[in-house]
PDB file of C-alpha atoms and ligand atoms in Angstrom:
ATOM      1  CA  MET A  88       0.000   0.000   0.000  1.00 92.00           C
ATOM      2  CA  LEU A  89       1.356   3.445  -0.970  1.00 97.00           C
ATOM      3  CA  ASN A  90       1.482   6.313   1.526  1.00 98.00           C
ATOM      4  CA  LEU A  91       2.423   9.543  -0.212  1.00 98.00           C
ATOM      5  CA  LEU A  92       3.540  11.902   2.558  1.00 98.00           C
ATOM      6  CA  LYS A  93       2.553  15.522   1.980  1.00 96.00           C
ATOM      7  CA  HIS A  94       3.943  18.424   3.980  1.00 96.00           C
ATOM      8  CA  PRO A  95       5.167  21.842   2.847  1.00 98.00           C
ATOM      9  CA  LEU A  96       8.559  21.334   4.536  1.00 97.00           C
ATOM     10  CA  LEU A  97       9.030  17.982   2.808  1.00 98.00           C
ATOM     11  CA  THR A  98       8.166  19.455  -0.582  1.00 97.00           C
ATOM     12  CA  HIS A  99      10.421  22.475  -0.024  1.00 98.00           C
ATOM     13  CA  LYS A 100      13.402  20.338   0.978  1.00 98.00           C
ATOM     14  CA  LEU A 101      12.808  17.876  -1.860  1.00 98.00           C
ATOM     15  CA  THR A 102      12.860  20.791  -4.308  1.00 98.00           C
ATOM     16  CA  HIS A 103      16.354  21.572  -3.017  1.00 98.00           C
ATOM     17  CA  LEU A 104      17.452  17.931  -3.508  1.00 98.00           C
ATOM     18  CA  ARG A 105      16.205  17.928  -7.076  1.00 98.00           C
ATOM     19  CA  ARG A 106      18.139  21.065  -8.022  1.00 98.00           C
ATOM     20  CA  LYS A 107      21.163  20.236 -10.157  1.00 97.00           C
ATOM     21  CA  GLU A 108      23.239  22.951  -8.431  1.00 98.00           C
ATOM     22  CA  THR A 109      22.777  21.519  -4.908  1.00 98.00           C
ATOM     23  CA  ASN A 110      26.241  20.430  -3.790  1.00 98.00           C
ATOM     24  CA  THR A 111      27.225  17.249  -1.974  1.00 98.00           C
ATOM     25  CA  LYS A 112      27.211  18.793   1.507  1.00 98.00           C
ATOM     26  CA  GLU A 113      23.778  20.351   1.072  1.00 98.00           C
ATOM     27  CA  PHE A 114      22.424  17.224  -0.606  1.00 98.00           C
ATOM     28  CA  ARG A 115      23.515  15.046   2.341  1.00 98.00           C
ATOM     29  CA  GLU A 116      22.148  17.444   4.951  1.00 98.00           C
ATOM     30  CA  THR A 117      18.825  17.895   3.175  1.00 98.00           C
ATOM     31  CA  LEU A 118      18.373  14.165   2.606  1.00 98.00           C
ATOM     32  CA  GLU A 119      18.907  13.574   6.332  1.00 98.00           C
ATOM     33  CA  GLU A 120      16.332  16.233   7.187  1.00 98.00           C
ATOM     34  CA  ILE A 121      13.785  14.732   4.802  1.00 98.00           C
ATOM     35  CA  ALA A 122      14.329  11.252   6.241  1.00 98.00           C
ATOM     36  CA  GLY A 123      13.720  12.603   9.745  1.00 98.00           C
ATOM     37  CA  LEU A 124      10.525  14.384   8.741  1.00 98.00           C
ATOM     38  CA  MET A 125       9.279  11.230   7.030  1.00 98.00           C
ATOM     39  CA  ALA A 126      10.112   9.090  10.081  1.00 98.00           C
ATOM     40  CA  TYR A 127       7.971  11.348  12.256  1.00 96.00           C
ATOM     41  CA  GLU A 128       4.939  10.546  10.074  1.00 96.00           C
ATOM     42  CA  ILE A 129       5.769   6.884   9.472  1.00 97.00           C
ATOM     43  CA  THR A 130       6.015   6.110  13.187  1.00 97.00           C
ATOM     44  CA  ARG A 131       2.681   7.757  14.002  1.00 95.00           C
ATOM     45  CA  ASP A 132       0.893   4.411  14.483  1.00 94.00           C
ATOM     46  CA  ILE A 133       3.587   2.203  15.993  1.00 96.00           C
ATOM     47  CA  PRO A 134       2.597   0.230  19.100  1.00 97.00           C
ATOM     48  CA  MET A 135       3.175   1.632  22.575  1.00 98.00           C
ATOM     49  CA  LYS A 136       3.211  -0.118  25.951  1.00 98.00           C
ATOM     50  CA  ASP A 137       2.138   1.120  29.384  1.00 98.00           C
ATOM     51  CA  ILE A 138       4.849   1.911  31.863  1.00 98.00           C
ATOM     52  CA  VAL A 139       5.117   3.743  35.154  1.00 98.00           C
ATOM     53  CA  VAL A 140       7.998   6.171  35.698  1.00 98.00           C
ATOM     54  CA  ARG A 141       8.843   8.162  38.774  1.00 98.00           C
ATOM     55  CA  THR A 142       8.921  11.928  38.153  1.00 98.00           C
ATOM     56  CA  PRO A 143      10.654  14.196  40.703  1.00 98.00           C
ATOM     57  CA  LEU A 144       7.197  14.475  42.351  1.00 98.00           C
ATOM     58  CA  THR A 145       5.309  11.233  41.980  1.00 98.00           C
ATOM     59  CA  ASP A 146       4.579   8.142  39.899  1.00 98.00           C
ATOM     60  CA  CYS A 147       3.391   8.730  36.335  1.00 98.00           C
ATOM     61  CA  GLN A 148       1.442   6.212  34.273  1.00 98.00           C
ATOM     62  CA  THR A 149       2.753   6.715  30.734  1.00 98.00           C
ATOM     63  CA  PHE A 150       3.871   4.934  27.535  1.00 98.00           C
ATOM     64  CA  GLU A 151       6.992   3.976  25.637  1.00 97.00           C
ATOM     65  CA  LEU A 152       7.677   2.274  22.312  1.00 97.00           C
ATOM     66  CA  ALA A 153       6.636  -1.364  22.505  1.00 97.00           C
ATOM     67  CA  LYS A 154       8.821  -2.659  19.684  1.00 97.00           C
ATOM     68  CA  ASP A 155      12.414  -2.395  18.606  1.00 97.00           C
ATOM     69  CA  ILE A 156      12.997  -0.430  15.436  1.00 98.00           C
ATOM     70  CA  VAL A 157      15.534  -1.648  12.911  1.00 98.00           C
ATOM     71  CA  LEU A 158      16.803   0.527  10.051  1.00 98.00           C
ATOM     72  CA  ILE A 159      18.054  -1.209   6.918  1.00 99.00           C
ATOM     73  CA  PRO A 160      19.767   1.167   4.484  1.00 98.00           C
ATOM     74  CA  VAL A 161      20.187  -0.289   1.004  1.00 98.00           C
ATOM     75  CA  LEU A 162      23.821   0.543   0.118  1.00 98.00           C
ATOM     76  CA  ARG A 163      24.909   2.915  -0.970  1.00 96.00           C
ATOM     77  CA  ALA A 164      22.247   5.598  -1.164  1.00 98.00           C
ATOM     78  CA  GLY A 165      20.136   4.380   1.768  1.00 98.00           C
ATOM     79  CA  LEU A 166      23.031   5.299   4.080  1.00 98.00           C
ATOM     80  CA  GLY A 167      22.148   8.934   3.489  1.00 98.00           C
ATOM     81  CA  MET A 168      18.831   8.441   5.311  1.00 98.00           C
ATOM     82  CA  VAL A 169      20.085   6.685   8.461  1.00 98.00           C
ATOM     83  CA  ASN A 170      21.242   9.611  10.613  1.00 98.00           C
ATOM     84  CA  GLY A 171      18.099  11.651  10.069  1.00 98.00           C
ATOM     85  CA  ILE A 172      15.994   8.799  11.463  1.00 98.00           C
ATOM     86  CA  ALA A 173      18.463   7.615  14.114  1.00 98.00           C
ATOM     87  CA  ASN A 174      18.513  11.168  15.531  1.00 97.00           C
ATOM     88  CA  LEU A 175      14.812  10.705  16.346  1.00 97.00           C
ATOM     89  CA  ILE A 176      15.049   7.029  17.341  1.00 97.00           C
ATOM     90  CA  PRO A 177      18.473   6.690  18.979  1.00 97.00           C
ATOM     91  CA  GLY A 178      17.731   3.132  20.116  1.00 96.00           C
ATOM     92  CA  ALA A 179      17.215   1.917  16.541  1.00 98.00           C
ATOM     93  CA  ARG A 180      19.523  -0.881  15.442  1.00 98.00           C
ATOM     94  CA  VAL A 181      20.972  -0.728  11.932  1.00 98.00           C
ATOM     95  CA  GLY A 182      21.519  -3.553   9.439  1.00 98.00           C
ATOM     96  CA  HIS A 183      22.970  -3.240   5.952  1.00 98.00           C
ATOM     97  CA  VAL A 184      22.009  -4.717   2.601  1.00 98.00           C
ATOM     98  CA  GLY A 185      24.334  -3.935  -0.307  1.00 98.00           C
ATOM     99  CA  ILE A 186      22.689  -3.989  -3.731  1.00 98.00           C
ATOM    100  CA  TYR A 187      23.625  -2.332  -7.011  1.00 96.00           C
ATOM    101  CA  ARG A 188      21.751  -2.349 -10.307  1.00 95.00           C
ATOM    102  CA  ASP A 189      23.524  -3.874 -13.260  1.00 94.00           C
ATOM    103  CA  HIS A 190      23.892  -0.919 -15.630  1.00 89.00           C
ATOM    104  CA  LEU A 191      22.711  -2.846 -18.693  1.00 93.00           C
ATOM    105  CA  THR A 192      20.013  -5.165 -17.387  1.00 96.00           C
ATOM    106  CA  LEU A 193      18.953  -3.033 -14.348  1.00 96.00           C
ATOM    107  CA  GLU A 194      18.800  -6.331 -12.437  1.00 97.00           C
ATOM    108  CA  PRO A 195      19.637  -5.980  -8.721  1.00 98.00           C
ATOM    109  CA  MET A 196      22.903  -7.603  -7.614  1.00 97.00           C
ATOM    110  CA  THR A 197      23.224  -8.323  -3.877  1.00 98.00           C
ATOM    111  CA  TYR A 198      26.810  -8.066  -2.581  1.00 98.00           C
ATOM    112  CA  TYR A 199      26.513  -7.595   1.191  1.00 98.00           C
ATOM    113  CA  VAL A 200      24.119  -8.535   3.989  1.00 98.00           C
ATOM    114  CA  LYS A 201      24.657  -7.885   7.705  1.00 98.00           C
ATOM    115  CA  LEU A 202      21.516  -7.873   9.860  1.00 98.00           C
ATOM    116  CA  PRO A 203      20.729  -7.468  13.560  1.00 98.00           C
ATOM    117  CA  GLU A 204      19.101 -10.331  15.470  1.00 96.00           C
ATOM    118  CA  ASN A 205      15.402 -10.670  16.344  1.00 94.00           C
ATOM    119  CA  LEU A 206      14.041  -9.129  13.170  1.00 98.00           C
ATOM    120  CA  GLU A 207      10.794 -11.052  13.739  1.00 97.00           C
ATOM    121  CA  ASP A 208       9.925  -8.953  16.810  1.00 96.00           C
ATOM    122  CA  SER A 209      10.956  -5.600  15.304  1.00 98.00           C
ATOM    123  CA  ILE A 210       9.554  -2.917  13.061  1.00 98.00           C
ATOM    124  CA  VAL A 211      11.933  -2.978  10.104  1.00 98.00           C
ATOM    125  CA  MET A 212      12.336   0.133   7.962  1.00 98.00           C
ATOM    126  CA  VAL A 213      14.041  -0.365   4.581  1.00 99.00           C
ATOM    127  CA  LEU A 214      15.691   2.883   3.489  1.00 98.00           C
ATOM    128  CA  ASP A 215      16.493   3.777  -0.119  1.00 98.00           C
ATOM    129  CA  PRO A 216      15.915   7.239  -1.630  1.00 98.00           C
ATOM    130  CA  MET A 217      15.027   5.919  -5.096  1.00 98.00           C
ATOM    131  CA  LEU A 218      12.246   3.474  -6.060  1.00 98.00           C
ATOM    132  CA  ALA A 219      12.778   3.061  -9.816  1.00 98.00           C
ATOM    133  CA  THR A 220      12.071  -0.400 -11.301  1.00 98.00           C
ATOM    134  CA  GLY A 221      11.582  -1.593  -7.709  1.00 98.00           C
ATOM    135  CA  GLY A 222      14.023  -4.469  -8.231  1.00 98.00           C
ATOM    136  CA  SER A 223      16.494  -3.374  -5.529  1.00 98.00           C
ATOM    137  CA  ALA A 224      13.832  -2.699  -2.894  1.00 98.00           C
ATOM    138  CA  SER A 225      12.001  -5.936  -3.667  1.00 98.00           C
ATOM    139  CA  THR A 226      15.233  -7.915  -3.347  1.00 98.00           C
ATOM    140  CA  ALA A 227      16.148  -6.190  -0.067  1.00 98.00           C
ATOM    141  CA  ILE A 228      12.699  -6.930   1.357  1.00 98.00           C
ATOM    142  CA  GLN A 229      13.001 -10.595   0.366  1.00 98.00           C
ATOM    143  CA  VAL A 230      16.404 -10.825   2.109  1.00 98.00           C
ATOM    144  CA  LEU A 231      14.762  -9.456   5.270  1.00 98.00           C
ATOM    145  CA  LYS A 232      11.768 -11.790   5.075  1.00 98.00           C
ATOM    146  CA  ASP A 233      14.129 -14.742   4.596  1.00 98.00           C
ATOM    147  CA  SER A 234      15.833 -13.623   7.817  1.00 98.00           C
ATOM    148  CA  GLY A 235      12.546 -13.544   9.742  1.00 98.00           C
ATOM    149  CA  ALA A 236      11.273  -9.961   9.399  1.00 98.00           C
ATOM    150  CA  THR A 237       7.478  -9.744   9.480  1.00 98.00           C
ATOM    151  CA  THR A 238       6.701  -6.033   9.840  1.00 98.00           C
ATOM    152  CA  ILE A 239       8.439  -4.129   7.050  1.00 98.00           C
ATOM    153  CA  LYS A 240       8.019  -0.530   5.934  1.00 98.00           C
ATOM    154  CA  LEU A 241       9.707   0.647   2.740  1.00 98.00           C
ATOM    155  CA  VAL A 242      10.840   4.271   3.022  1.00 98.00           C
ATOM    156  CA  CYS A 243      11.882   5.963  -0.235  1.00 98.00           C
ATOM    157  CA  ILE A 244      12.031   9.617  -1.172  1.00 98.00           C
ATOM    158  CA  VAL A 245      11.093   9.542  -4.873  1.00 98.00           C
ATOM    159  CA  GLY A 246       9.290   6.718  -6.683  1.00 98.00           C
ATOM    160  CA  VAL A 247       7.506   5.970  -9.941  1.00 98.00           C
ATOM    161  CA  PRO A 248       4.389   3.884 -10.652  1.00 98.00           C
ATOM    162  CA  GLN A 249       6.485   1.012 -12.062  1.00 98.00           C
ATOM    163  CA  GLY A 250       8.405   0.582  -8.795  1.00 98.00           C
ATOM    164  CA  ILE A 251       5.284   0.830  -6.681  1.00 98.00           C
ATOM    165  CA  SER A 252       3.527  -1.833  -8.781  1.00 98.00           C
ATOM    166  CA  ARG A 253       6.542  -4.120  -8.427  1.00 98.00           C
ATOM    167  CA  ILE A 254       6.517  -3.882  -4.620  1.00 98.00           C
ATOM    168  CA  GLU A 255       2.729  -4.233  -4.430  1.00 98.00           C
ATOM    169  CA  LYS A 256       2.961  -7.392  -6.548  1.00 98.00           C
ATOM    170  CA  ASP A 257       6.001  -8.968  -4.822  1.00 98.00           C
ATOM    171  CA  HIS A 258       5.266  -7.819  -1.264  1.00 98.00           C
ATOM    172  CA  PRO A 259       1.611  -6.803  -0.814  1.00 98.00           C
ATOM    173  CA  ASP A 260       2.091  -6.794   2.974  1.00 98.00           C
ATOM    174  CA  VAL A 261       4.716  -4.024   2.901  1.00 98.00           C
ATOM    175  CA  GLN A 262       3.711  -0.388   3.378  1.00 98.00           C
ATOM    176  CA  ILE A 263       5.474   1.994   0.972  1.00 98.00           C
ATOM    177  CA  PHE A 264       6.226   5.588   2.014  1.00 98.00           C
ATOM    178  CA  LEU A 265       7.237   8.247  -0.513  1.00 98.00           C
ATOM    179  CA  ALA A 266       7.756  12.002  -0.399  1.00 98.00           C
ATOM    180  CA  ALA A 267       7.086  12.305  -4.142  1.00 98.00           C
ATOM    181  CA  LEU A 268       5.518  10.254  -6.912  1.00 98.00           C
ATOM    182  CA  ASP A 269       7.313  11.061 -10.165  1.00 98.00           C
ATOM    183  CA  LYS A 270       6.269  10.343 -13.741  1.00 97.00           C
ATOM    184  CA  LYS A 271       8.366   7.579 -15.271  1.00 97.00           C
ATOM    185  CA  LEU A 272      11.800   6.099 -15.957  1.00 98.00           C
ATOM    186  CA  ASP A 273      14.093   7.119 -18.794  1.00 97.00           C
ATOM    187  CA  GLU A 274      15.696   4.560 -21.122  1.00 96.00           C
ATOM    188  CA  LYS A 275      18.537   4.020 -18.606  1.00 96.00           C
ATOM    189  CA  GLY A 276      16.181   3.407 -15.691  1.00 97.00           C
ATOM    190  CA  TYR A 277      16.562   6.856 -14.085  1.00 98.00           C
ATOM    191  CA  ILE A 278      13.542   8.511 -12.515  1.00 98.00           C
ATOM    192  CA  LEU A 279      12.135  11.530 -14.400  1.00 98.00           C
ATOM    193  CA  PRO A 280      12.192  14.261 -13.279  1.00 98.00           C
ATOM    194  CA  GLY A 281      13.863  12.620 -10.233  1.00 98.00           C
ATOM    195  CA  LEU A 282      17.055  13.942  -8.689  1.00 98.00           C
ATOM    196  CA  GLY A 283      19.729  12.053 -10.587  1.00 98.00           C
ATOM    197  CA  ASP A 284      21.906   9.270  -9.203  1.00 97.00           C
ATOM    198  CA  ALA A 285      21.313   9.440  -5.459  1.00 98.00           C
ATOM    199  CA  GLY A 286      24.479   7.522  -4.503  1.00 97.00           C
ATOM    200  CA  ASP A 287      26.685   9.743  -6.645  1.00 98.00           C
ATOM    201  CA  ARG A 288      25.092  12.904  -5.278  1.00 98.00           C
ATOM    202  CA  ILE A 289      25.461  11.784  -1.634  1.00 98.00           C
ATOM    203  CA  PHE A 290      29.039  10.603  -1.950  1.00 98.00           C
ATOM    204  CA  GLY A 291      30.295  12.975  -4.653  1.00 97.00           C
ATOM    205  CA  THR A 292      31.396  10.137  -6.902  1.00 97.00           C
ATOM    206  CA  LYS A 293      30.536  11.948 -10.140  1.00 87.00           C
TER     207      LYS A 293
HETATM  208  C1  PRP B 570      20.115   3.028  -6.875  1.00 85.61           C
HETATM  209  C2  PRP B 570      19.198   3.377  -5.726  1.00 85.61           C
HETATM  210  C3  PRP B 570      18.404   2.120  -5.543  1.00 85.61           C
HETATM  211  C4  PRP B 570      18.286   1.596  -6.943  1.00 85.61           C
HETATM  212  C5  PRP B 570      16.896   1.875  -7.442  1.00 85.61           C
HETATM  213  O1  PRP B 570      21.192   2.274  -6.466  1.00 85.61           O
HETATM  214  O2  PRP B 570      19.873   3.784  -4.574  1.00 85.61           O
HETATM  215  O3  PRP B 570      19.027   1.176  -4.697  1.00 85.61           O
HETATM  216  O4  PRP B 570      19.246   2.309  -7.738  1.00 85.61           O
HETATM  217  O5  PRP B 570      16.696   1.303  -8.676  1.00 85.61           O
HETATM  218  P1  PRP B 570      15.683   0.108  -8.913  1.00 85.61           P
HETATM  219  O6  PRP B 570      14.416   0.467  -8.226  1.00 85.61           O
HETATM  220  O7  PRP B 570      15.531   0.090 -10.419  1.00 85.61           O
HETATM  221  O8  PRP B 570      16.293  -1.169  -8.408  1.00 85.61           O
HETATM  222  P2  PRP B 570      22.412   1.955  -7.461  1.00 85.61           P
HETATM  223  O9  PRP B 570      22.163   0.703  -8.211  1.00 85.61           O
HETATM  224  O10 PRP B 570      22.715   3.170  -8.277  1.00 85.61           O
HETATM  225  O11 PRP B 570      23.592   1.633  -6.464  1.00 85.61           O
HETATM  226  P3  PRP B 570      24.440   2.633  -5.548  1.00 85.61           P
HETATM  227  O12 PRP B 570      23.487   3.175  -4.487  1.00 85.61           O
HETATM  228  O13 PRP B 570      25.478   1.764  -4.973  1.00 85.61           O
HETATM  229  O14 PRP B 570      24.975   3.732  -6.410  1.00 85.61           O
HETATM  230  N1  URA B 571      18.768   5.153  -8.899  1.00 85.61           N
HETATM  231  C1  URA B 571      19.093   6.448  -8.708  1.00 85.61           C
HETATM  232  O1  URA B 571      20.016   6.764  -7.938  1.00 85.61           O
HETATM  233  N2  URA B 571      18.408   7.386  -9.377  1.00 85.61           N
HETATM  234  C2  URA B 571      17.406   7.079 -10.216  1.00 85.61           C
HETATM  235  O2  URA B 571      16.804   7.991 -10.792  1.00 85.61           O
HETATM  236  C3  URA B 571      17.079   5.718 -10.391  1.00 85.61           C
HETATM  237  C4  URA B 571      17.771   4.788  -9.722  1.00 85.61           C
END
């Protein structure tokens, strides 16, 4: 199911990411900010549990998060979203899935997997700024399901209908969160209008 997050601050910051002139430093900082704003919305309905804490004056019946949160950046570009979310959820554990798209076939190639334990009891957030063909995200989600994850949220910044359809077909149980729904892919599999190659823009590799 697609959740298209709408907020003036998100749109404003995404406009800055899209701009060709935005340099690496600003791109990184803005991506982090967007990820944090998205996390605030995405976690709105996560389960809470009752607890009692002692204030300086008395006991207080209150709540805290009931489940562990695990962040899974898809390398490389997903790394650019981790700090923005971890700043809000400092207890979140972080796993890594390394996937690149073959330049000719656009098929996802998995080259690294390192995951925390107890995925089955956690809320797992897959982070990748770009949802293009959907092949990379679908593969990452399958890796997580094979390792026991049951509650998975896919958090991307920009997506296209093709990628959304792919995830809805392969993983109908996974909620998809986007800050923008773009038009289509070009002949090389880049999102139009998009923001270019997210990994290259975060790490300054081109
Ligand atoms: C980019 C992006 C996604 C993938 C999206 O990674 O970060 O992981 O492409 O495309 P898809 O939906 O068609 O699979 P890329 O392959 O450029 O690897 P990189 O992050 O290491 O540069
Ligand atoms: N990966 C990117 O980094 N950008 C796109 O537009 C598509 C895939």
